[in-house]
Amino acid sequence: MQAGVNILNFGPGADPAALLGWAQTAEALGYHSVLISDHVAITPSVRPRYPEPYYDTFTTLAWLAGQTQRVRLGTTVCVLPYRHPVLTARLAANVDQLSGGRFIFGVGVGNAQDEYAVLGQPHNRRGVLANECLRAILALWTAEGSVSFHGRLVNFDDVSAIQPAQRPHPPIWVGGASDAALRRTARLGDAWHPILRSLQPVEAALASIRAQSAALGRPAPRFSPRIRLDIREEAQPGDRLPGAGALAQVRDDLLVLDRLGADHVTLDWFTGDLEATRDHAHGHQMLRLLAEQVLNLPNQSFR
């Protein structure tokens, strides 16, 4: 099982030095990926959790590509309806090219109604729009020559194909845990990338995805979840988020995910406390603890 890190591209603790420090620390410790989140307009519903400064997703990843050598770079997740799919296809393909084929395309739908309004997109049709955006992006990445696409909401003609470095395309990790997200994963995803707040519903969701994929004649998508990273000195009560607790509890959570077939786990150190995001040393220390005492990162196994 591989492990990656969600680095924070927003809030009072975010600046170029911090972003670079997280990416280079993760790479030096042997982690396999660094991923960042995606917002475009910091509106009233977005601001309490994701305030300015907010570093643009693709610009930041392209910059980090030039500052790292091995670690994979990705989105957790790109909100598909926020940009025209031709633009997203180009931005993501460019990051893949600039990084030498290290890009992971995590995708989702988002739920900030006022952000949708600012960007002129229909919040009430966001699922349909996300599906069409993803299909259009895949068409642009895999076609030869030019591409035309006609859906209910996405339409364009005669656009030159945009080739990423990875062929046929970068891995697509589909976020979300709704029925629609599971269908999207089964139909279009290479991996399911939910934010896990409990381990209980995972088996049923994976069974649903695999059954739907089999019915479509597609390989079963991989399981690549994101969990909290909040290592405490003392054990926490049973009702806790996966990844939050004493080191032994976090290890147990990771072992459960390994048994469930996770091929990659993204660790997210953001607890919602914006002031705590200034304490990068604490976050880096948690990564070191896992790398030195729990995870054998080079062998993708456990210590």
XYZ file of C-alpha atoms in Angstrom:
303
model
C 0.000 0.000 0.000
C 1.334 3.412 -0.974
C 0.868 6.544 1.115
C 0.610 10.189 0.163
C 0.051 13.545 1.808
C -2.610 16.226 1.392
C -0.720 19.521 1.623
C -2.634 22.687 2.423
C -2.741 25.298 -0.329
C -4.948 27.664 1.689
C -5.249 29.570 4.933
C -2.903 31.371 7.321
C -0.266 28.645 7.226
C -0.008 28.570 3.435
C 2.781 30.319 1.577
C 5.325 29.246 -1.054
C 7.910 28.181 1.525
C 5.368 26.033 3.375
C 4.078 24.389 0.199
C 7.594 23.583 -0.923
C 8.586 22.373 2.538
C 5.709 19.920 2.664
C 6.347 18.551 -0.825
C 10.077 18.135 -0.304
C 9.660 16.656 3.185
C 7.144 14.116 1.893
C 9.457 13.186 -0.964
C 12.525 12.904 1.279
C 10.668 10.616 3.707
C 9.625 8.316 0.871
C 5.939 9.162 0.557
C 4.521 8.414 -2.847
C 2.368 11.465 -3.575
C 1.425 14.979 -2.569
C -2.057 16.204 -3.403
C -3.852 19.535 -3.004
C -7.459 20.704 -2.938
C -9.390 22.884 -5.375
C -11.471 26.036 -5.066
C -11.696 28.958 -7.466
C -13.927 31.550 -5.754
C -13.608 31.927 -1.984
C -17.257 32.693 -1.256
C -19.073 32.985 2.106
C -19.767 29.248 2.335
C -16.183 28.359 1.386
C -14.344 31.011 3.429
C -14.715 29.605 6.986
C -12.813 26.425 6.120
C -10.798 27.433 3.039
C -9.876 31.120 3.411
C -7.428 33.217 1.451
C -4.661 32.973 0.593
C -5.710 30.161 -1.700
C -3.057 28.954 -4.132
C -4.435 27.821 -7.479
C -4.430 24.067 -7.839
C -2.789 23.601 -11.218
C -0.365 26.527 -10.979
C 0.875 25.203 -7.643
C 1.266 21.645 -8.904
C 3.180 22.829 -11.970
C 5.527 24.805 -9.708
C 6.021 21.828 -7.381
C 6.766 19.627 -10.384
C 9.891 21.684 -10.974
C 10.913 21.454 -7.307
C 10.570 17.675 -6.868
C 11.961 14.622 -8.611
C 10.016 11.488 -7.760
C 6.867 12.134 -5.754
C 3.576 12.054 -7.642
C 1.475 15.233 -7.757
C -2.292 15.424 -7.844
C -5.659 16.899 -6.971
C -7.859 15.914 -4.052
C -10.052 16.826 -5.782
C -10.438 18.996 -8.880
C -14.062 20.189 -8.911
C -14.923 19.391 -12.511
C -17.758 21.902 -13.124
C -15.650 24.894 -12.014
C -13.737 25.071 -15.310
C -14.520 24.408 -18.939
C -13.361 20.849 -19.656
C -11.089 21.981 -22.493
C -9.256 24.237 -20.035
C -9.070 21.506 -17.389
C -7.797 19.005 -19.942
C -5.003 21.375 -20.932
C -4.038 22.374 -17.387
C -3.922 18.790 -16.164
C -2.102 17.498 -19.250
C 0.464 20.281 -18.905
C 1.133 19.354 -15.264
C 1.540 15.742 -16.352
C 3.996 16.748 -19.077
C 5.959 19.164 -16.877
C 6.261 16.567 -14.106
C 7.388 13.768 -16.394
C 4.168 11.787 -16.028
C 3.651 12.127 -12.269
C 0.132 13.607 -12.238
C -2.866 12.037 -10.461
C -6.239 13.444 -11.524
C -8.515 13.342 -8.497
C -11.966 14.608 -9.468
C -15.198 15.528 -7.744
C -18.367 17.570 -7.884
C -18.185 19.975 -4.934
C -21.147 21.409 -3.094
C -20.630 25.155 -2.560
C -23.759 26.646 -4.101
C -22.481 30.230 -3.957
C -19.179 29.245 -5.595
C -21.145 27.632 -8.415
C -23.159 30.845 -8.762
C -20.059 33.053 -8.983
C -18.642 30.799 -11.690
C -21.917 30.754 -13.624
C -22.480 27.018 -13.333
C -25.759 25.217 -12.523
C -25.466 23.809 -9.015
C -28.657 21.798 -9.447
C -27.162 19.954 -12.438
C -23.658 19.553 -11.090
C -23.646 15.756 -11.332
C -24.570 15.706 -15.006
C -22.107 18.509 -15.699
C -19.282 16.728 -13.864
C -19.874 13.512 -15.800
C -19.868 15.334 -19.128
C -16.752 17.301 -18.197
C -14.918 14.102 -17.329
C -16.025 12.341 -20.511
C -14.954 15.352 -22.573
C -11.552 15.477 -20.868
C -11.022 11.777 -21.523
C -11.939 12.279 -25.166
C -9.434 15.117 -25.503
C -6.698 13.054 -23.855
C -7.180 9.834 -25.792
C -8.166 10.932 -29.302
C -5.976 11.402 -32.334
C -6.500 14.587 -34.323
C -9.415 16.749 -33.238
C -12.327 16.214 -30.882
C -15.974 17.250 -30.921
C -18.224 16.663 -27.934
C -21.977 17.115 -27.624
C -23.779 16.543 -24.348
C -26.651 18.141 -22.492
C -24.428 20.837 -20.955
C -20.993 20.522 -22.570
C -20.669 21.190 -26.280
C -17.716 21.999 -28.519
C -16.429 21.190 -32.001
C -13.085 20.543 -33.641
C -10.652 20.995 -30.746
C -7.197 19.488 -31.158
C -6.480 16.555 -28.867
C -4.401 17.402 -25.790
C -1.983 14.621 -24.935
C -0.690 14.105 -21.390
C 2.585 12.305 -20.722
C 0.890 9.199 -19.308
C -0.896 7.096 -21.861
C -3.731 6.652 -22.340
C -4.181 9.251 -19.562
C -3.267 10.055 -15.937
C -5.036 7.921 -13.324
C -8.501 9.233 -12.496
C -9.421 9.081 -8.825
C -13.104 9.787 -8.249
C -14.021 11.426 -4.953
C -17.294 11.282 -3.061
C -19.357 8.609 -1.359
C -22.870 9.225 -2.712
C -24.583 6.710 -4.984
C -23.838 9.035 -7.897
C -20.144 9.131 -6.952
C -20.015 5.330 -6.816
C -21.603 5.145 -10.271
C -19.125 7.725 -11.583
C -16.262 5.673 -10.171
C -17.539 2.455 -11.723
C -18.094 4.021 -15.137
C -15.177 6.419 -15.492
C -12.701 6.039 -12.641
C -9.443 4.217 -12.161
C -9.779 4.489 -8.380
C -12.314 5.457 -5.715
C -10.970 8.322 -3.591
C -13.425 9.052 -0.746
C -12.719 11.084 2.369
C -13.355 8.462 5.035
C -15.082 9.569 8.217
C -15.799 5.951 9.183
C -14.543 2.546 8.088
C -17.954 0.912 8.477
C -19.575 1.576 5.064
C -16.467 0.884 2.985
C -17.025 -2.800 2.208
C -20.560 -2.250 0.903
C -19.466 0.703 -1.228
C -16.574 -1.254 -2.718
C -18.876 -4.172 -3.487
C -21.277 -1.809 -5.265
C -18.502 -0.247 -7.350
C -17.090 -3.632 -8.323
C -20.480 -5.023 -9.281
C -21.266 -1.994 -11.430
C -17.852 -2.109 -13.100
C -18.216 -5.808 -13.856
C -21.635 -5.198 -15.414
C -20.012 -2.618 -17.693
C -17.126 -4.904 -18.580
C -14.621 -2.583 -16.911
C -11.809 -3.565 -14.541
C -12.644 -2.910 -10.906
C -11.355 0.527 -9.855
C -8.736 0.597 -7.135
C -9.436 1.850 -3.621
C -7.403 4.991 -2.796
C -9.029 6.731 0.187
C -8.122 9.878 2.085
C -8.096 9.863 5.888
C -7.195 12.211 8.727
C -3.647 12.327 10.096
C -3.909 13.435 13.719
C -1.537 11.473 15.936
C -2.168 11.979 19.656
C -0.139 10.969 22.699
C -3.052 9.087 24.251
C -5.533 6.629 22.774
C -8.821 8.170 21.693
C -12.367 6.829 22.280
C -13.883 4.398 19.813
C -15.988 7.036 18.065
C -13.157 8.750 16.199
C -12.133 9.549 12.660
C -9.898 7.026 10.907
C -6.322 8.261 11.234
C -7.001 10.218 14.436
C -5.690 8.742 17.667
C -2.598 7.283 19.255
C 0.044 5.942 16.890
C -1.104 2.360 17.519
C -4.688 3.306 16.622
C -3.572 4.990 13.403
C -1.567 1.880 12.551
C -4.659 -0.276 13.132
C -6.709 1.981 10.831
C -4.111 1.660 8.089
C -4.012 -2.118 8.521
C -7.801 -2.260 8.133
C -7.574 -0.242 4.924
C -4.833 -2.545 3.681
C -7.058 -5.569 4.344
C -9.882 -3.845 2.472
C -7.611 -3.626 -0.558
C -6.474 0.003 -0.450
C -3.583 0.517 -2.842
C -2.918 4.114 -1.737
C -3.929 6.177 1.299
C -3.768 9.982 1.344
C -3.077 11.444 4.794
C -4.712 14.787 5.617
C -3.344 16.673 8.623
C -5.963 19.484 8.477
C -8.308 19.202 11.464
C -10.312 22.339 10.694
C -8.258 24.506 13.083
C -6.875 27.169 10.761
C -4.389 28.554 13.286
C -2.916 25.078 13.745
C -1.974 25.056 10.066
C 0.914 27.382 10.933
C 2.583 24.563 12.890
C 4.282 22.823 9.983
C 6.893 21.248 12.252
C 4.158 19.258 14.017
C 2.747 18.064 10.709
C 6.170 17.053 9.424
C 6.847 15.191 12.673
C 3.677 13.118 12.242
C 4.842 12.145 8.759
C 8.221 11.111 10.191
C 6.607 9.025 12.942
C 4.579 7.072 10.422
C 7.524 6.633 8.068
C 9.864 5.482 10.840
C 7.547 3.411 13.032
C 4.535 2.258 10.997
C 5.029 2.360 7.231
C 7.821 0.761 5.238
C 7.382 3.195 2.365
C 10.023 1.800 -0.028
C 8.445 -1.663 0.191
C 4.847 -0.381 0.369
C 4.297 -2.444 3.506
C 4.216 -2.135 7.294
C 6.958 -2.201 9.903
